[in-house]
Short mmCIF file of N, CA and C in Angstrom, two decimals:
data_model
loop_
_atom_site.label_atom_id
_atom_site.label_comp_id
_atom_site.label_asym_id
_atom_site.label_seq_id
_atom_site.Cartn_x
_atom_site.Cartn_y
_atom_site.Cartn_z
N MET A 98 20.92 2.43 13.13
CA MET A 98 20.55 1.55 11.86
C MET A 98 21.46 1.61 10.65
N GLN A 99 22.66 2.32 10.94
CA GLN A 99 23.58 2.44 9.68
C GLN A 99 24.41 1.22 9.52
N GLY A 100 24.32 0.87 8.16
CA GLY A 100 25.04 -0.55 7.90
C GLY A 100 24.12 -1.83 7.76
N GLU A 101 22.94 -1.51 8.29
CA GLU A 101 21.95 -2.56 8.35
C GLU A 101 21.31 -2.75 7.03
N ASP A 102 21.04 -3.88 6.55
CA ASP A 102 20.52 -4.32 5.43
C ASP A 102 18.88 -3.77 5.27
N PRO A 103 18.58 -2.73 4.42
CA PRO A 103 17.22 -2.22 4.41
C PRO A 103 16.25 -3.21 4.08
N ASP A 104 16.59 -4.21 3.24
CA ASP A 104 15.59 -5.33 3.10
C ASP A 104 15.27 -6.30 4.35
N GLY A 105 16.22 -6.06 5.27
CA GLY A 105 15.67 -6.84 6.54
C GLY A 105 14.75 -6.17 7.47
N ARG A 106 14.34 -4.80 7.07
CA ARG A 106 13.64 -4.03 7.82
C ARG A 106 11.99 -4.57 7.65
N PRO A 107 11.19 -4.56 8.47
CA PRO A 107 9.78 -4.88 8.35
C PRO A 107 9.18 -3.64 7.69
N VAL A 108 7.92 -3.75 7.03
CA VAL A 108 7.04 -2.62 6.49
C VAL A 108 6.01 -2.51 7.75
N VAL A 109 5.81 -1.43 7.98
CA VAL A 109 4.77 -1.02 9.17
C VAL A 109 3.65 -0.09 8.42
N VAL A 110 2.45 -0.45 8.63
CA VAL A 110 1.49 0.19 7.97
C VAL A 110 0.44 0.81 9.20
N ARG A 111 0.35 2.08 9.12
CA ARG A 111 -0.53 2.66 10.33
C ARG A 111 -1.79 3.12 9.61
N SER A 112 -2.92 2.56 10.19
CA SER A 112 -4.40 2.97 9.75
C SER A 112 -4.85 4.22 10.13
N PHE A 113 -6.00 4.57 9.66
CA PHE A 113 -6.53 6.15 10.13
C PHE A 113 -6.87 5.93 11.61
N ASP A 114 -7.18 4.75 12.15
CA ASP A 114 -7.34 4.82 13.76
C ASP A 114 -6.09 4.44 14.46
N ASP A 115 -4.89 4.80 14.09
CA ASP A 115 -3.60 4.75 14.60
C ASP A 115 -3.35 3.19 14.83
N GLU A 116 -3.79 2.29 14.44
CA GLU A 116 -3.39 0.81 14.74
C GLU A 116 -2.18 0.56 13.65
N ASP A 117 -0.99 0.11 14.13
CA ASP A 117 0.02 -0.54 13.17
C ASP A 117 -0.06 -2.04 12.96
N THR A 118 0.11 -2.22 11.60
CA THR A 118 0.31 -3.59 11.21
C THR A 118 1.62 -3.96 10.72
N VAL A 119 2.39 -4.82 11.06
CA VAL A 119 3.77 -5.07 10.75
C VAL A 119 3.78 -6.33 9.59
N PHE A 120 4.24 -5.98 8.71
CA PHE A 120 4.57 -7.06 7.64
C PHE A 120 6.12 -7.44 7.50
N ALA A 121 6.36 -8.60 7.85
CA ALA A 121 7.96 -8.99 7.72
C ALA A 121 8.27 -9.52 6.39
N CYS A 122 8.50 -8.36 5.56
CA CYS A 122 8.98 -8.40 4.05
C CYS A 122 9.47 -7.25 3.71
N PRO A 123 10.28 -7.19 2.57
CA PRO A 123 10.99 -6.12 2.10
C PRO A 123 9.86 -5.07 1.39
N ALA A 124 10.03 -3.87 1.34
CA ALA A 124 9.15 -2.98 0.92
C ALA A 124 8.73 -3.29 -0.61
N ALA A 125 9.71 -3.78 -1.56
CA ALA A 125 9.30 -4.06 -2.89
C ALA A 125 8.22 -5.21 -2.97
N GLN A 126 8.48 -6.03 -1.89
CA GLN A 126 7.60 -7.41 -1.91
C GLN A 126 6.10 -7.01 -1.28
N PHE A 127 6.23 -6.10 -0.53
CA PHE A 127 4.78 -5.61 -0.13
C PHE A 127 4.07 -4.88 -1.14
N VAL A 128 4.92 -4.01 -1.80
CA VAL A 128 4.08 -3.31 -2.98
C VAL A 128 3.56 -4.27 -4.07
N CYS A 129 4.33 -5.43 -4.35
CA CYS A 129 3.86 -6.19 -5.31
C CYS A 129 2.84 -6.99 -4.73
N ARG A 130 2.80 -7.29 -3.52
CA ARG A 130 1.56 -8.17 -2.98
C ARG A 130 0.29 -7.19 -2.86
N ILE A 131 0.41 -5.91 -2.71
CA ILE A 131 -0.93 -5.13 -2.46
C ILE A 131 -1.35 -4.95 -4.07
N LEU A 132 -0.41 -4.85 -5.03
CA LEU A 132 -1.04 -4.63 -6.28
C LEU A 132 -1.49 -6.09 -6.81
N LEU A 133 -1.06 -7.32 -6.55
CA LEU A 133 -1.31 -8.49 -7.04
C LEU A 133 -2.10 -9.44 -6.43
N ASP A 134 -2.08 -9.55 -4.94
CA ASP A 134 -2.69 -10.37 -4.18
C ASP A 134 -4.05 -10.01 -3.74
N ALA A 135 -5.18 -10.63 -4.21
CA ALA A 135 -6.47 -10.13 -3.94
C ALA A 135 -6.70 -10.62 -2.49
N HIS A 136 -5.80 -11.35 -1.69
CA HIS A 136 -6.38 -11.62 -0.45
C HIS A 136 -5.56 -10.88 0.77
N HIS A 137 -4.63 -9.96 0.15
CA HIS A 137 -3.95 -9.08 1.14
C HIS A 137 -4.67 -8.09 1.66
N PRO A 138 -4.58 -7.84 2.98
CA PRO A 138 -5.51 -7.18 3.77
C PRO A 138 -5.53 -5.64 3.27
N TYR A 139 -4.35 -5.16 2.52
CA TYR A 139 -4.50 -3.64 1.91
C TYR A 139 -4.46 -3.92 0.46
N THR A 140 -5.04 -4.74 -0.18
CA THR A 140 -5.09 -4.94 -1.72
C THR A 140 -5.59 -4.02 -2.42
N LEU A 141 -4.97 -3.93 -3.69
CA LEU A 141 -5.62 -2.87 -4.65
C LEU A 141 -6.02 -3.85 -5.87
N ALA A 142 -5.78 -5.17 -5.60
CA ALA A 142 -5.85 -5.95 -6.90
C ALA A 142 -7.23 -6.21 -7.49
N HIS A 143 -8.18 -5.64 -6.73
CA HIS A 143 -9.72 -5.80 -7.19
C HIS A 143 -9.81 -4.55 -8.19
N TYR A 144 -9.00 -3.64 -8.39
CA TYR A 144 -9.02 -2.50 -9.25
C TYR A 144 -8.32 -2.99 -10.66
N ALA A 145 -7.67 -4.00 -10.63
CA ALA A 145 -7.37 -4.55 -11.90
C ALA A 145 -8.21 -4.96 -12.92
N GLY A 146 -7.94 -4.21 -14.25
CA GLY A 146 -9.18 -4.64 -15.19
C GLY A 146 -10.25 -3.85 -15.06
N ALA A 147 -10.55 -3.03 -14.16
CA ALA A 147 -11.68 -2.28 -13.98
C ALA A 147 -11.17 -0.74 -14.50
N HIS A 148 -11.89 0.06 -15.07
CA HIS A 148 -11.60 1.33 -15.33
C HIS A 148 -12.48 2.24 -14.36
N TRP A 149 -11.78 3.23 -13.85
CA TRP A 149 -12.38 4.17 -13.05
C TRP A 149 -11.69 5.57 -13.23
N PHE A 150 -12.49 6.43 -13.03
CA PHE A 150 -12.07 7.82 -13.46
C PHE A 150 -12.37 8.95 -12.45
N MET A 151 -11.58 9.74 -12.11
CA MET A 151 -11.59 10.79 -11.11
C MET A 151 -11.95 12.12 -11.68
N THR A 152 -12.79 12.91 -11.32
CA THR A 152 -12.86 14.11 -11.99
C THR A 152 -12.10 15.23 -11.30
N TYR A 153 -11.68 16.30 -12.32
CA TYR A 153 -10.76 17.15 -11.91
C TYR A 153 -11.31 18.50 -12.01
N ASP A 154 -11.47 18.95 -10.78
CA ASP A 154 -12.02 20.59 -10.74
C ASP A 154 -10.87 21.61 -10.43
N ASP A 155 -10.62 22.57 -11.48
CA ASP A 155 -9.47 23.50 -11.03
C ASP A 155 -10.03 24.78 -10.33
N GLY A 156 -11.26 24.77 -10.07
CA GLY A 156 -11.89 25.94 -9.35
C GLY A 156 -12.31 26.95 -10.17
N ARG A 157 -12.26 26.99 -11.38
CA ARG A 157 -12.64 28.07 -12.22
C ARG A 157 -14.33 28.10 -12.22
#
């Protein structure tokens, strides 16, 4: 792969059940789509505008 354009490589997502999904796009485009596209299969867009908090427990 040396010398090959990294933007030409697909993004592969492996699910918890070991199923691979290939996206024929550069990594930067994939990240933008999961953040902004509400119809993307791995979207995070539904969190936009919503506030959510995670508790932190340091074990003390």
